[in-house]
mmCIF file of C-alpha atoms in Angstrom:
data_model
loop_
_atom_site.group_PDB
_atom_site.id
_atom_site.type_symbol
_atom_site.label_atom_id
_atom_site.label_comp_id
_atom_site.label_asym_id
_atom_site.label_seq_id
_atom_site.Cartn_x
_atom_site.Cartn_y
_atom_site.Cartn_z
ATOM 1 C CA ASN A 289 0.192 0.291 0.273
ATOM 2 C CA ALA A 290 1.564 3.083 -1.314
ATOM 3 C CA GLY A 291 -0.727 5.426 0.560
ATOM 4 C CA VAL A 292 0.176 8.921 0.015
ATOM 5 C CA THR A 293 3.316 9.551 -2.334
ATOM 6 C CA GLN A 294 5.229 12.817 -3.144
ATOM 7 C CA THR A 295 8.232 13.416 -5.326
ATOM 8 C CA PRO A 296 10.863 14.355 -5.388
ATOM 9 C CA LYS A 297 11.616 14.112 -1.397
ATOM 10 C CA PHE A 298 14.889 16.681 -1.525
ATOM 11 C CA GLN A 299 15.294 19.761 -3.807
ATOM 12 C CA VAL A 300 17.224 22.639 -3.932
ATOM 13 C CA LEU A 301 16.264 25.918 -5.879
ATOM 14 C CA LYS A 302 17.582 29.083 -7.139
ATOM 15 C CA THR A 303 15.652 32.368 -5.540
ATOM 16 C CA GLY A 304 13.649 33.082 -8.621
ATOM 17 C CA GLN A 305 13.115 29.442 -9.837
ATOM 18 C CA SER A 306 9.779 27.863 -10.629
ATOM 19 C CA MET A 307 8.840 24.328 -9.477
ATOM 20 C CA THR A 308 6.086 21.788 -9.261
ATOM 21 C CA LEU A 309 5.616 19.601 -6.136
ATOM 22 C CA GLN A 310 3.900 16.359 -7.285
ATOM 23 C CA CYS A 311 1.562 14.550 -4.775
ATOM 24 C CA ALA A 312 -0.842 11.505 -5.565
ATOM 25 C CA GLN A 313 -2.881 9.117 -3.524
ATOM 26 C CA ASP A 314 -4.211 5.575 -3.868
ATOM 27 C CA MET A 315 -6.797 5.106 -1.252
ATOM 28 C CA ASN A 316 -9.097 6.878 -3.820
ATOM 29 C CA HIS A 317 -9.506 10.051 -1.225
ATOM 30 C CA ASN A 318 -11.588 12.575 -1.969
ATOM 31 C CA SER A 319 -9.988 15.193 -0.642
ATOM 32 C CA MET A 320 -6.503 16.277 -0.565
ATOM 33 C CA TYR A 321 -4.163 19.108 0.853
ATOM 34 C CA TRP A 322 -0.608 20.479 0.854
ATOM 35 C CA TYR A 323 0.582 21.574 3.873
ATOM 36 C CA ARG A 324 4.360 23.398 4.751
ATOM 37 C CA GLN A 325 6.423 22.848 8.089
ATOM 38 C CA ASP A 326 8.312 24.858 9.627
ATOM 39 C CA PRO A 327 10.696 25.053 13.272
ATOM 40 C CA GLY A 328 8.323 25.832 16.030
ATOM 41 C CA MET A 329 5.262 26.616 13.628
ATOM 42 C CA GLY A 330 4.214 23.270 13.359
ATOM 43 C CA LEU A 331 2.172 22.484 10.045
ATOM 44 C CA ARG A 332 0.058 24.949 8.084
ATOM 45 C CA LEU A 333 -2.418 24.549 5.691
ATOM 46 C CA ILE A 334 -1.534 25.987 1.938
ATOM 47 C CA TYR A 335 -3.795 25.198 -0.085
ATOM 48 C CA TYR A 336 -6.393 22.174 -0.798
ATOM 49 C CA SER A 337 -8.733 20.391 -2.905
ATOM 50 C CA ALA A 338 -12.129 19.096 -1.165
ATOM 51 C CA SER A 339 -13.247 16.876 -3.838
ATOM 52 C CA GLU A 340 -11.927 16.635 -7.740
ATOM 53 C CA GLY A 341 -12.430 19.745 -9.659
ATOM 54 C CA THR A 342 -11.869 22.282 -6.619
ATOM 55 C CA THR A 343 -9.196 24.187 -4.492
ATOM 56 C CA ASP A 344 -9.212 26.832 -2.449
ATOM 57 C CA LYS A 345 -6.357 28.839 -0.149
ATOM 58 C CA GLY A 346 -5.914 27.834 3.165
ATOM 59 C CA GLU A 347 -3.815 29.791 5.483
ATOM 60 C CA VAL A 348 -0.640 30.641 3.967
ATOM 61 C CA PRO A 349 -0.965 30.492 0.127
ATOM 62 C CA ASN A 350 0.893 33.553 -1.097
ATOM 63 C CA GLY A 351 3.195 32.404 -3.228
ATOM 64 C CA TYR A 352 2.171 29.165 -4.595
ATOM 65 C CA ASN A 353 -1.116 27.692 -6.765
ATOM 66 C CA VAL A 354 -2.294 24.311 -7.003
ATOM 67 C CA SER A 355 -3.602 21.715 -9.183
ATOM 68 C CA ARG A 356 -6.295 18.634 -8.750
ATOM 69 C CA LEU A 357 -5.507 17.524 -11.976
ATOM 70 C CA ASN A 358 -7.502 14.382 -11.487
ATOM 71 C CA LYS A 359 -8.994 12.326 -8.029
ATOM 72 C CA ARG A 360 -5.390 11.114 -7.558
ATOM 73 C CA GLU A 361 -3.681 13.732 -8.212
ATOM 74 C CA PHE A 362 -2.512 17.140 -6.628
ATOM 75 C CA SER A 363 0.391 19.009 -7.497
ATOM 76 C CA LEU A 364 1.747 22.381 -6.159
ATOM 77 C CA ARG A 365 3.516 24.770 -7.906
ATOM 78 C CA LEU A 366 6.373 27.309 -7.127
ATOM 79 C CA GLU A 367 5.920 30.244 -9.220
ATOM 80 C CA SER A 368 8.927 32.216 -8.321
ATOM 81 C CA ALA A 369 10.754 30.869 -5.567
ATOM 82 C CA ALA A 370 11.543 32.851 -2.279
ATOM 83 C CA PRO A 371 14.298 31.615 0.393
ATOM 84 C CA SER A 372 10.566 32.272 3.104
ATOM 85 C CA GLN A 373 9.605 29.035 0.943
ATOM 86 C CA THR A 374 12.114 26.694 2.273
ATOM 87 C CA SER A 375 10.503 24.458 4.265
ATOM 88 C CA VAL A 376 9.482 21.076 3.837
ATOM 89 C CA TYR A 377 6.194 19.835 2.479
ATOM 90 C CA PHE A 378 3.168 17.733 3.579
ATOM 91 C CA CYS A 379 0.925 16.591 0.912
ATOM 92 C CA ALA A 380 -2.331 14.387 2.815
ATOM 93 C CA SER A 381 -5.532 12.806 1.882
ATOM 94 C CA SER A 382 -8.944 11.990 3.340
ATOM 95 C CA TRP A 383 -11.771 10.620 2.327
ATOM 96 C CA ASP A 384 -14.039 13.836 3.181
ATOM 97 C CA SER A 385 -12.998 16.915 3.820
ATOM 98 C CA LEU A 386 -15.459 17.313 7.350
ATOM 99 C CA ASN A 387 -14.777 14.669 9.601
ATOM 100 C CA THR A 388 -12.032 11.832 8.876
ATOM 101 C CA GLU A 389 -8.707 10.999 9.107
ATOM 102 C CA ALA A 390 -6.059 12.766 7.144
ATOM 103 C CA PHE A 391 -2.803 10.388 5.979
ATOM 104 C CA PHE A 392 0.401 12.585 5.034
ATOM 105 C CA GLY A 393 3.172 11.702 2.871
ATOM 106 C CA GLN A 394 6.827 11.641 4.001
ATOM 107 C CA GLY A 395 7.733 14.727 2.799
ATOM 108 C CA THR A 396 9.268 17.336 0.175
ATOM 109 C CA ARG A 397 12.311 19.526 1.494
ATOM 110 C CA LEU A 398 12.737 22.282 -0.089
ATOM 111 C CA THR A 399 15.559 24.873 -0.129
ATOM 112 C CA VAL A 400 15.668 27.969 -1.516
ATOM 113 C CA VAL A 401 18.558 29.883 -1.936
ATOM 114 C CA GLY B 256 -4.046 31.145 12.433
ATOM 115 C CA GLN B 257 -2.867 27.759 15.107
ATOM 116 C CA GLN B 258 -5.317 27.990 17.595
ATOM 117 C CA LEU B 259 -4.835 25.341 19.499
ATOM 118 C CA ASN B 260 -2.638 24.968 22.556
ATOM 119 C CA GLN B 261 -0.509 21.903 22.406
ATOM 120 C CA SER B 262 1.840 21.715 25.910
ATOM 121 C CA PRO B 263 4.138 20.879 26.784
ATOM 122 C CA GLN B 264 6.724 21.863 24.078
ATOM 123 C CA SER B 265 9.029 18.878 24.757
ATOM 124 C CA MET B 266 9.310 16.436 27.907
ATOM 125 C CA PHE B 267 12.658 14.737 28.820
ATOM 126 C CA ILE B 268 11.572 11.275 30.573
ATOM 127 C CA GLN B 269 13.023 7.777 31.882
ATOM 128 C CA GLU B 270 12.411 4.943 29.585
ATOM 129 C CA GLY B 271 9.311 3.093 31.204
ATOM 130 C CA GLU B 272 7.237 6.394 32.459
ATOM 131 C CA ASP B 273 4.441 7.222 31.708
ATOM 132 C CA VAL B 274 3.670 10.614 29.570
ATOM 133 C CA SER B 275 0.628 12.972 29.290
ATOM 134 C CA MET B 276 0.420 15.282 27.404
ATOM 135 C CA ASN B 277 -2.634 17.848 25.885
ATOM 136 C CA CYS B 278 -4.015 20.398 23.525
ATOM 137 C CA THR B 279 -6.583 23.268 24.723
ATOM 138 C CA SER B 280 -8.442 25.606 22.287
ATOM 139 C CA SER B 281 -11.114 28.207 22.060
ATOM 140 C CA SER B 282 -12.782 26.836 19.915
ATOM 141 C CA ILE B 283 -15.014 23.692 19.631
ATOM 142 C CA PHE B 284 -14.024 20.847 17.660
ATOM 143 C CA ASN B 285 -16.060 17.549 15.653
ATOM 144 C CA THR B 286 -13.205 15.596 15.405
ATOM 145 C CA TRP B 287 -9.494 15.246 17.371
ATOM 146 C CA LEU B 288 -6.448 13.573 15.653
ATOM 147 C CA TRP B 289 -3.241 12.341 16.935
ATOM 148 C CA TYR B 290 -0.256 12.012 15.132
ATOM 149 C CA LYS B 291 3.211 11.213 15.831
ATOM 150 C CA GLN B 292 6.177 12.594 13.548
ATOM 151 C CA ASP B 293 9.787 10.620 13.177
ATOM 152 C CA PRO B 294 12.728 12.453 11.935
ATOM 153 C CA GLY B 295 12.438 12.556 7.979
ATOM 154 C CA GLU B 296 9.435 11.315 7.693
ATOM 155 C CA GLY B 297 5.496 12.488 7.335
ATOM 156 C CA PRO B 298 3.082 12.242 10.670
ATOM 157 C CA VAL B 299 1.433 9.375 11.507
ATOM 158 C CA LEU B 300 -1.944 8.684 12.498
ATOM 159 C CA LEU B 301 -2.221 7.294 15.775
ATOM 160 C CA ILE B 302 -5.774 7.853 17.296
ATOM 161 C CA ALA B 303 -8.605 9.268 16.266
ATOM 162 C CA LEU B 304 -11.634 10.403 18.572
ATOM 163 C CA TYR B 305 -14.771 11.914 17.184
ATOM 164 C CA LYS B 306 -17.049 11.789 20.345
ATOM 165 C CA ALA B 307 -16.699 14.545 23.388
ATOM 166 C CA GLY B 308 -16.061 12.268 25.981
ATOM 167 C CA GLU B 309 -14.418 9.350 24.010
ATOM 168 C CA LEU B 310 -11.672 7.053 25.440
ATOM 169 C CA THR B 311 -9.486 5.398 22.849
ATOM 170 C CA SER B 312 -6.894 3.184 23.008
ATOM 171 C CA ASN B 313 -3.727 1.825 20.814
ATOM 172 C CA GLY B 314 -1.287 -0.171 22.461
ATOM 173 C CA ARG B 315 0.296 1.601 25.151
ATOM 174 C CA LEU B 316 -1.522 4.609 23.957
ATOM 175 C CA THR B 317 -4.247 6.307 25.175
ATOM 176 C CA ALA B 318 -6.270 9.417 24.344
ATOM 177 C CA GLN B 319 -9.516 11.242 24.836
ATOM 178 C CA PHE B 320 -11.798 13.398 23.730
ATOM 179 C CA GLY B 321 -12.633 16.328 26.378
ATOM 180 C CA ILE B 322 -16.319 16.450 27.340
ATOM 181 C CA THR B 323 -16.238 20.487 26.452
ATOM 182 C CA ARG B 324 -15.044 19.854 22.771
ATOM 183 C CA LYS B 325 -11.969 22.182 23.329
ATOM 184 C CA ASP B 326 -9.440 19.957 24.297
ATOM 185 C CA SER B 327 -8.140 16.574 24.221
ATOM 186 C CA PHE B 328 -5.065 14.708 25.703
ATOM 187 C CA LEU B 329 -3.007 12.169 25.115
ATOM 188 C CA ASN B 330 -1.025 9.129 27.651
ATOM 189 C CA ILE B 331 1.665 7.239 27.043
ATOM 190 C CA SER B 332 2.254 4.346 28.756
ATOM 191 C CA ALA B 333 5.403 2.611 30.189
ATOM 192 C CA SER B 334 7.727 4.773 27.682
ATOM 193 C CA ILE B 335 10.514 2.697 25.251
ATOM 194 C CA PRO B 336 12.925 4.390 23.331
ATOM 195 C CA SER B 337 10.430 3.608 20.070
ATOM 196 C CA ASP B 338 8.092 6.781 21.537
ATOM 197 C CA VAL B 339 11.277 9.377 20.822
ATOM 198 C CA GLY B 340 9.567 11.839 18.357
ATOM 199 C CA ILE B 341 7.064 14.833 17.955
ATOM 200 C CA TYR B 342 3.542 14.078 18.606
ATOM 201 C CA PHE B 343 0.850 16.484 16.977
ATOM 202 C CA CYS B 344 -2.657 17.319 17.823
ATOM 203 C CA ALA B 345 -4.954 18.022 15.051
ATOM 204 C CA GLY B 346 -8.538 18.944 15.238
ATOM 205 C CA ARG B 347 -11.158 19.895 12.828
ATOM 206 C CA LYS B 348 -13.696 22.962 14.351
ATOM 207 C CA SER B 349 -17.765 22.413 14.517
ATOM 208 C CA GLY B 350 -18.756 23.991 11.613
ATOM 209 C CA GLY B 351 -15.779 24.517 10.004
ATOM 210 C CA GLY B 352 -15.477 24.594 6.140
ATOM 211 C CA ALA B 353 -13.250 21.777 4.360
ATOM 212 C CA ASP B 354 -10.461 23.298 4.652
ATOM 213 C CA GLY B 355 -8.058 20.272 6.759
ATOM 214 C CA LEU B 356 -7.161 19.905 10.337
ATOM 215 C CA THR B 357 -5.932 22.734 13.040
ATOM 216 C CA PHE B 358 -2.815 21.416 14.644
ATOM 217 C CA GLY B 359 -0.678 22.379 17.194
ATOM 218 C CA LYS B 360 2.710 23.003 17.483
ATOM 219 C CA GLY B 361 3.721 19.414 19.035
ATOM 220 C CA THR B 362 5.570 17.742 21.762
ATOM 221 C CA HIS B 363 8.984 16.862 21.175
ATOM 222 C CA LEU B 364 9.388 13.928 23.175
ATOM 223 C CA ILE B 365 13.007 12.768 24.179
ATOM 224 C CA ILE B 366 13.560 9.589 26.542
ATOM 225 C CA GLN B 367 16.984 9.519 28.065
ATOM 226 C CA PRO B 368 18.973 6.522 28.941
#
């Protein structure tokens, strides 16, 4: 059981470069999420997709865009990376968006220099 | 922003000791989840709670959904070295939208030999 798979695991970008973080889940979940984790800040929601075809901003969406490509895949794009976006990014999915537990991928450690 | 207060921030204990940590909020939650994160990994779900007053166990772990629906507790009995990690509480607010979980900032558990 793969669960939630994120790629890449590590990435170093120069300021101003763009990149897309990929996420796929094989649990037939309807809802998917992108979080960032910073020391002392816990996990903060960037964007979410309650169901296929919908996306919405979370707590810290600035500098990011997302695409819910299909039910399985939810990508996060940084159009012009900034050092403040150095973080560990986690994708998660859940059966629905209201009352069920979320399962997480292993994370992408991104450094912007 | 963060609306969950998780304490303690860190715990230094001896192997075999019991551990208690908690999360409180000013908002009412209808779901409480407890996760554990090992270094370099994503959070892994330990226990999910759905009803006020619910007490649920998973091996040596026991968690409770507070009666007021504004707090939750996690206890670990007879700690062992593999319990080391960061424990996060997370909740879904009552009446909230489809915007994922609110996370506490984590409790760092360190076991001294």
